[in-house]
Tab-separated table of C-alpha atoms in Angstrom:
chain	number	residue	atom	x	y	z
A	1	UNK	CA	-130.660	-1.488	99.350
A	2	UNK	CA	-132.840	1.064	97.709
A	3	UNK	CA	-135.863	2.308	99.609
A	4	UNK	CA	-139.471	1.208	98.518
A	5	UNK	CA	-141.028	3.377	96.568
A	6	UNK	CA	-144.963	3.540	97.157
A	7	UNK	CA	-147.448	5.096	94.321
A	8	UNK	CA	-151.017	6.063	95.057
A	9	UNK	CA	-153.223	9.084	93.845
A	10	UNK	CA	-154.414	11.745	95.481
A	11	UNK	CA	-157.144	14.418	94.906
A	12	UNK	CA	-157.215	18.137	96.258
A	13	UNK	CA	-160.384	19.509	94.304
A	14	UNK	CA	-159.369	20.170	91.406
A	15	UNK	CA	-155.934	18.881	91.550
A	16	UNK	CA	-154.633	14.911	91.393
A	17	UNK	CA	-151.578	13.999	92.245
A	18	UNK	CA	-149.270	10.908	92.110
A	19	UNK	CA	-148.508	10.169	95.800
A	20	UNK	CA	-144.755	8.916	96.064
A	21	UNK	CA	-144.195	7.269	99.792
A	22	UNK	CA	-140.111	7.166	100.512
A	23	UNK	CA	-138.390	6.117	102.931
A	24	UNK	CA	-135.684	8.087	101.927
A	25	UNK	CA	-137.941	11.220	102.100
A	26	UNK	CA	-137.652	13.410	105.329
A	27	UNK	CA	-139.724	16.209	103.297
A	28	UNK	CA	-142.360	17.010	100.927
A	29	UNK	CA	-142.222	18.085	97.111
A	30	UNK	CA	-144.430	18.975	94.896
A	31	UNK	CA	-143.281	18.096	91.203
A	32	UNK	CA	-144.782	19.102	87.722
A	33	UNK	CA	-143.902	16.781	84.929
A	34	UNK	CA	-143.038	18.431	81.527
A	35	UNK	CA	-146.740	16.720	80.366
A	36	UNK	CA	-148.636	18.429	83.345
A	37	UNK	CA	-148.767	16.151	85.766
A	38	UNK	CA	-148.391	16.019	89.663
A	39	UNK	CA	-146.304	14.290	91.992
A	40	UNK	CA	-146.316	14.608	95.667
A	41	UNK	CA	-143.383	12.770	96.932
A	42	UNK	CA	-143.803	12.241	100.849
A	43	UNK	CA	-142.027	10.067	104.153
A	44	UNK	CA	-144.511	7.796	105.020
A	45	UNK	CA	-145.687	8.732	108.250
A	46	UNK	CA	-147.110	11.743	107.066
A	47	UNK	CA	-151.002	10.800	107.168
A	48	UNK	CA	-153.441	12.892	105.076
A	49	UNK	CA	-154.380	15.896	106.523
A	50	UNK	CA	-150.723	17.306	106.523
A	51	UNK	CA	-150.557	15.984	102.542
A	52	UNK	CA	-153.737	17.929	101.645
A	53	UNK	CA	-152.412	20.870	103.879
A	54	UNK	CA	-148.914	21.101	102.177
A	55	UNK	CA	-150.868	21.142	98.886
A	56	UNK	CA	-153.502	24.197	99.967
A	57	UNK	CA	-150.074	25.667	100.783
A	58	UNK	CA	-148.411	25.241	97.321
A	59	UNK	CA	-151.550	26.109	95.656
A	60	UNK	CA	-150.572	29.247	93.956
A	61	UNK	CA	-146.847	27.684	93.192
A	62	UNK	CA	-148.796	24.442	91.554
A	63	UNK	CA	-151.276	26.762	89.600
A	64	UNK	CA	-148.127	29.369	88.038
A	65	UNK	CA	-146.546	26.116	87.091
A	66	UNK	CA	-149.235	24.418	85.153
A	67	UNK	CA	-150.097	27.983	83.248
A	68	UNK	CA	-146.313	27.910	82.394
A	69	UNK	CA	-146.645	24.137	80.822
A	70	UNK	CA	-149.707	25.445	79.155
A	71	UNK	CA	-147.971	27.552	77.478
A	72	UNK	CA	-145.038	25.659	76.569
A	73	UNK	CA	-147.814	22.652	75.029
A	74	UNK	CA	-147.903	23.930	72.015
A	75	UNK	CA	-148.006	21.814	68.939
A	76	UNK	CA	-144.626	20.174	67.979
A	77	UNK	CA	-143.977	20.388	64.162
A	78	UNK	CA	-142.723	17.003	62.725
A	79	UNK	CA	-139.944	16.824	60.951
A	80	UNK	CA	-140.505	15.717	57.092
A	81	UNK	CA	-137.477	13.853	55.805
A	82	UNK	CA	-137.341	15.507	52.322
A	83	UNK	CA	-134.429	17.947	50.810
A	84	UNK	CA	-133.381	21.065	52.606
A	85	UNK	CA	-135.540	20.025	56.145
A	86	UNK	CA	-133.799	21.218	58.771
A	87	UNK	CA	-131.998	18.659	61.389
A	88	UNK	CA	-130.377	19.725	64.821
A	89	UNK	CA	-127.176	18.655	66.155
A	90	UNK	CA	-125.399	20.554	69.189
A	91	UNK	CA	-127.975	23.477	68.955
A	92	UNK	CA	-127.002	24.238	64.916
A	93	UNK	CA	-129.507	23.375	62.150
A	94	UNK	CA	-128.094	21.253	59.378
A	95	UNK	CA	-130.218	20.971	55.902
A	96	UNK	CA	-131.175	17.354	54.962
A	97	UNK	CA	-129.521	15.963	51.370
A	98	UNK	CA	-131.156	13.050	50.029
A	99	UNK	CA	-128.243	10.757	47.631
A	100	UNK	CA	-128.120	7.955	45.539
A	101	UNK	CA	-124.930	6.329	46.768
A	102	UNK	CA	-123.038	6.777	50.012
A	103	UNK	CA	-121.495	3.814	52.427
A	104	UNK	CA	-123.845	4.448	55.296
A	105	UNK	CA	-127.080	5.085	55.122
A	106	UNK	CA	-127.163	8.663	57.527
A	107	UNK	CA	-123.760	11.139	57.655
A	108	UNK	CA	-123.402	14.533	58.404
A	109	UNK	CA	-120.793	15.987	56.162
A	110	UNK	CA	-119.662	19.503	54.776
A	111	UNK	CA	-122.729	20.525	57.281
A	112	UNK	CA	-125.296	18.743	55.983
A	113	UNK	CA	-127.472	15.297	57.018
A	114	UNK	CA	-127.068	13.456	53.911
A	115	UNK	CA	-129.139	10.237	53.364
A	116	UNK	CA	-129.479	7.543	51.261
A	117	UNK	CA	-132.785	7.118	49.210
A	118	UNK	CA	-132.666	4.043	50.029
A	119	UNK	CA	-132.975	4.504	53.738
A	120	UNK	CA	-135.807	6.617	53.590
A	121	UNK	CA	-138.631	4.603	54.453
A	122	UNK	CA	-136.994	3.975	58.239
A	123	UNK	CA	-135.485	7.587	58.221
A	124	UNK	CA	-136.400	8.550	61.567
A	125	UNK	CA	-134.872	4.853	62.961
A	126	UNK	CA	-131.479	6.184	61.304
A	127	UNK	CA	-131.895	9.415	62.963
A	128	UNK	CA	-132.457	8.263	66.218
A	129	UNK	CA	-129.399	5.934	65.788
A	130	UNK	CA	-127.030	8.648	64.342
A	131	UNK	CA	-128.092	11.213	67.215
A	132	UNK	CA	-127.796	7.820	69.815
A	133	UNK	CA	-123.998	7.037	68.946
A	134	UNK	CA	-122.899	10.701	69.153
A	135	UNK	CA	-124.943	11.289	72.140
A	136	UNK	CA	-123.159	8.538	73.836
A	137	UNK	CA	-119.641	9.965	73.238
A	138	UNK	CA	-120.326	13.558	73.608
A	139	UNK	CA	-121.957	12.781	77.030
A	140	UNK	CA	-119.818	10.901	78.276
A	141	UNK	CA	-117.070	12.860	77.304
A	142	UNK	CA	-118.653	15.967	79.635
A	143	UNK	CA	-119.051	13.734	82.256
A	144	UNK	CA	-115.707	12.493	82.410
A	145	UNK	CA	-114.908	16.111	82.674
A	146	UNK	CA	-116.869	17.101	85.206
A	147	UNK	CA	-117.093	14.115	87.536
A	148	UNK	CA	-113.370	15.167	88.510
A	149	UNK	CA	-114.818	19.038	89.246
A	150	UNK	CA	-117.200	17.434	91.649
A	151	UNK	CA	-115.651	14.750	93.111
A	152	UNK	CA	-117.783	11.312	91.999
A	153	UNK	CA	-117.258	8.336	90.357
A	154	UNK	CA	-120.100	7.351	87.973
A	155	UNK	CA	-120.634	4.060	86.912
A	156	UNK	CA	-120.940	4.917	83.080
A	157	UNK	CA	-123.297	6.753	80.900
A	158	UNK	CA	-126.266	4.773	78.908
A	159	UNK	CA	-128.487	6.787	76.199
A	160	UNK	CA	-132.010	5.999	75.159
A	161	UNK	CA	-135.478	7.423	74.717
A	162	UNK	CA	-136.300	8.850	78.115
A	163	UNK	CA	-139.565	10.005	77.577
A	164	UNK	CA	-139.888	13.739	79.049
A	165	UNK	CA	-136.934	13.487	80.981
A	166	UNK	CA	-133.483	15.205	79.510
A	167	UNK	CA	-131.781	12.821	82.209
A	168	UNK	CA	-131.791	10.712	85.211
A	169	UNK	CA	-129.418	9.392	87.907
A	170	UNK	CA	-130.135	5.569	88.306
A	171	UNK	CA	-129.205	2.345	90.238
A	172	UNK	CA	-125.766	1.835	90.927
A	173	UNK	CA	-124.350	5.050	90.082
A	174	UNK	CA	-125.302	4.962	86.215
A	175	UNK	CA	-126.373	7.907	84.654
A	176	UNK	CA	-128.947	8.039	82.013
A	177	UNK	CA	-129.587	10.228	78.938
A	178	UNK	CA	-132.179	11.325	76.270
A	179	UNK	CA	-130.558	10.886	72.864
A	180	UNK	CA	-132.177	14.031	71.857
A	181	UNK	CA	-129.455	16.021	74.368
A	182	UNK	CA	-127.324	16.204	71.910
A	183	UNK	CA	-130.184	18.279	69.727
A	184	UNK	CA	-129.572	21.277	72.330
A	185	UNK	CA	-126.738	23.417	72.153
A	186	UNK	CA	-123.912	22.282	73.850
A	187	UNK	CA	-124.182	24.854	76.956
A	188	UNK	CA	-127.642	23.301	77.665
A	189	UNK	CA	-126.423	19.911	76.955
A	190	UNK	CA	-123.745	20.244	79.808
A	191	UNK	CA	-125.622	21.583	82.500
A	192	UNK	CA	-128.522	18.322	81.785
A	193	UNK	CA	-124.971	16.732	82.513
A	194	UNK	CA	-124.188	18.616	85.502
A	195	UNK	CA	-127.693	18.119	86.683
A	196	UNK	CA	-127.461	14.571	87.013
A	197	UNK	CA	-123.776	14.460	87.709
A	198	UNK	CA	-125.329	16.223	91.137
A	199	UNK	CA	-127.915	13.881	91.922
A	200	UNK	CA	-125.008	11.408	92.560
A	201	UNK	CA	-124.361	13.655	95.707
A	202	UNK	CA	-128.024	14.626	96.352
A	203	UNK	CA	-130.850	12.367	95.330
A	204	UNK	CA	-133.821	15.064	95.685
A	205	UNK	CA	-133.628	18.876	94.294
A	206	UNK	CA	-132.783	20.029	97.524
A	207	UNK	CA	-130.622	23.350	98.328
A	208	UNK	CA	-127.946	21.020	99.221
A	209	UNK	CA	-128.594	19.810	95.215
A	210	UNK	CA	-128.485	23.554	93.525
A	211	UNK	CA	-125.644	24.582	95.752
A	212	UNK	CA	-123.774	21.707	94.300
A	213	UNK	CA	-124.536	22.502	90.555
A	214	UNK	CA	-123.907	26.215	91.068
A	215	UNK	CA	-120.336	25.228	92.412
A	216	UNK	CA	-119.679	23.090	89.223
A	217	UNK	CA	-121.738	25.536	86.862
A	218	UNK	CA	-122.151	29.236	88.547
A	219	UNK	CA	-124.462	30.124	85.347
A	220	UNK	CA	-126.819	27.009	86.013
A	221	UNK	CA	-129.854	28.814	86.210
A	222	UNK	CA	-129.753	30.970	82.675
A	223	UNK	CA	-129.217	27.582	81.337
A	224	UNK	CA	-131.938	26.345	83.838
A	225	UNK	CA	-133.752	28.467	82.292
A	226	UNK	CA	-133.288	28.041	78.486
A	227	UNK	CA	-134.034	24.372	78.587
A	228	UNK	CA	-137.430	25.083	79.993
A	229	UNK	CA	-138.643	27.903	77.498
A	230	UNK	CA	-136.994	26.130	74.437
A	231	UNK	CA	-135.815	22.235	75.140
A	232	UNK	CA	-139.542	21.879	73.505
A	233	UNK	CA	-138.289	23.166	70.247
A	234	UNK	CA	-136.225	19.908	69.915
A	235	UNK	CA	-139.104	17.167	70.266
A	236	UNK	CA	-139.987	17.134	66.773
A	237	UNK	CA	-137.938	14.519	65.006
């Protein structure tokens, strides 16, 4: 049975966070979402005064990480689905072709996105569908490998819009995917697989949780790294 999960807010002067009461919890973290916002996640004895102290605490932490989201905030370009735009897939940009006649309405072939005139008023639905089916095999393809390297079983792999989350581990042993992983280049795309391959073991991002991925991925952290200064250069389709 999984533990209840209690949300409430809490404000620190200038700060507000999203108060997460576990069971599960036998610590305190401090989280900050891609968008900028706070979560405190918390056992639920812990009254107040230790909350607000744990935050005074992590004030300078908090305060680097929300100048670093600042940063990476900046304006996303859309995509324009007109000849010679340029469409990811695996990390490599591949121009857009617009035809008259082909038998689906979105391929990639000889290195380029072609698509059907036709199909251009739902473009970005055939997009999203094209990157969705690949997604799905690709992922599941580096999870298959890697669940043997560290020693789980998942349930399966599912694929959909996951907001600002590359990934998550869910009920029952599923693991869950943004389509647009398969946007990033395949290094970064493996160690969002790794990442949530690990939470299988570990539920929180514990040192119990990085020890793990650095077993199955001794790099980790350059990737780690990558994904946060330029997974935002994907968001644009």
């Amino acid at each position: 049975m999984l533990a209840k999960v209690e949300a409430l807010k809490l404000q620190v002067d200038d700060l507000q966070f999203t108060l997460r009461h576990s069971a599960r919890r036998k610590t305190m973290q401090i989280t900050v979402e891609r968008d900028g916002d706070l979560v405190l996640s918390a056992p639920p004895e812990l009254d107040e005064a230790r909350l607000r102290a744990f935050v005074q605490e992590k004030r300078f932490w908090i305060y680097t990480k929300l100048a670093e989201k600042d940063r990476l905030q900046r304006p996303i370009p859309r995509k324009e689905y007109v000849g010679g735009e340029g469409f990811l897939y695996l990390g490599r940009s591949h121009r857009l072709k617009l035809v008259d006649e082909q038998d689906v309405p979105l391929k990639l072939a000889a290195g380029r996105f072609c698509l059907r005139h036709d199909a251009l008023p739902a473009a970005r639905e055939h997009f999203i569908r094209w990157y969705s089916e690949r997604a799905k095999a690709w992922l599941a393809s580096r999870v298959a490998e890697y669940q043997r390297r560290m020693e789980v079983k998942p349930a399966g792999v599912k694929v959909q819009d996951l907001g600002y989350r590359w990934g998550s581990c869910g009920k029952g042993d599923w693991l869950y995917f943004h389509w647009k992983a398969v946007l990033l280049p395949a290094r970064i795309a493996e160690y969002v697989v790794v990442h949530e391959i690990a939470h299988l073991h570990e539920p929180h991002h514990t040192p119990a949780f990085w020890l793990r991925v650095e077993r199955a991925m001794p790099d980790y952290a350059q990737r780690k790294a990558w994904l946060a200064e330029h997974g935002i250069d994907v968001e644009g389709i």
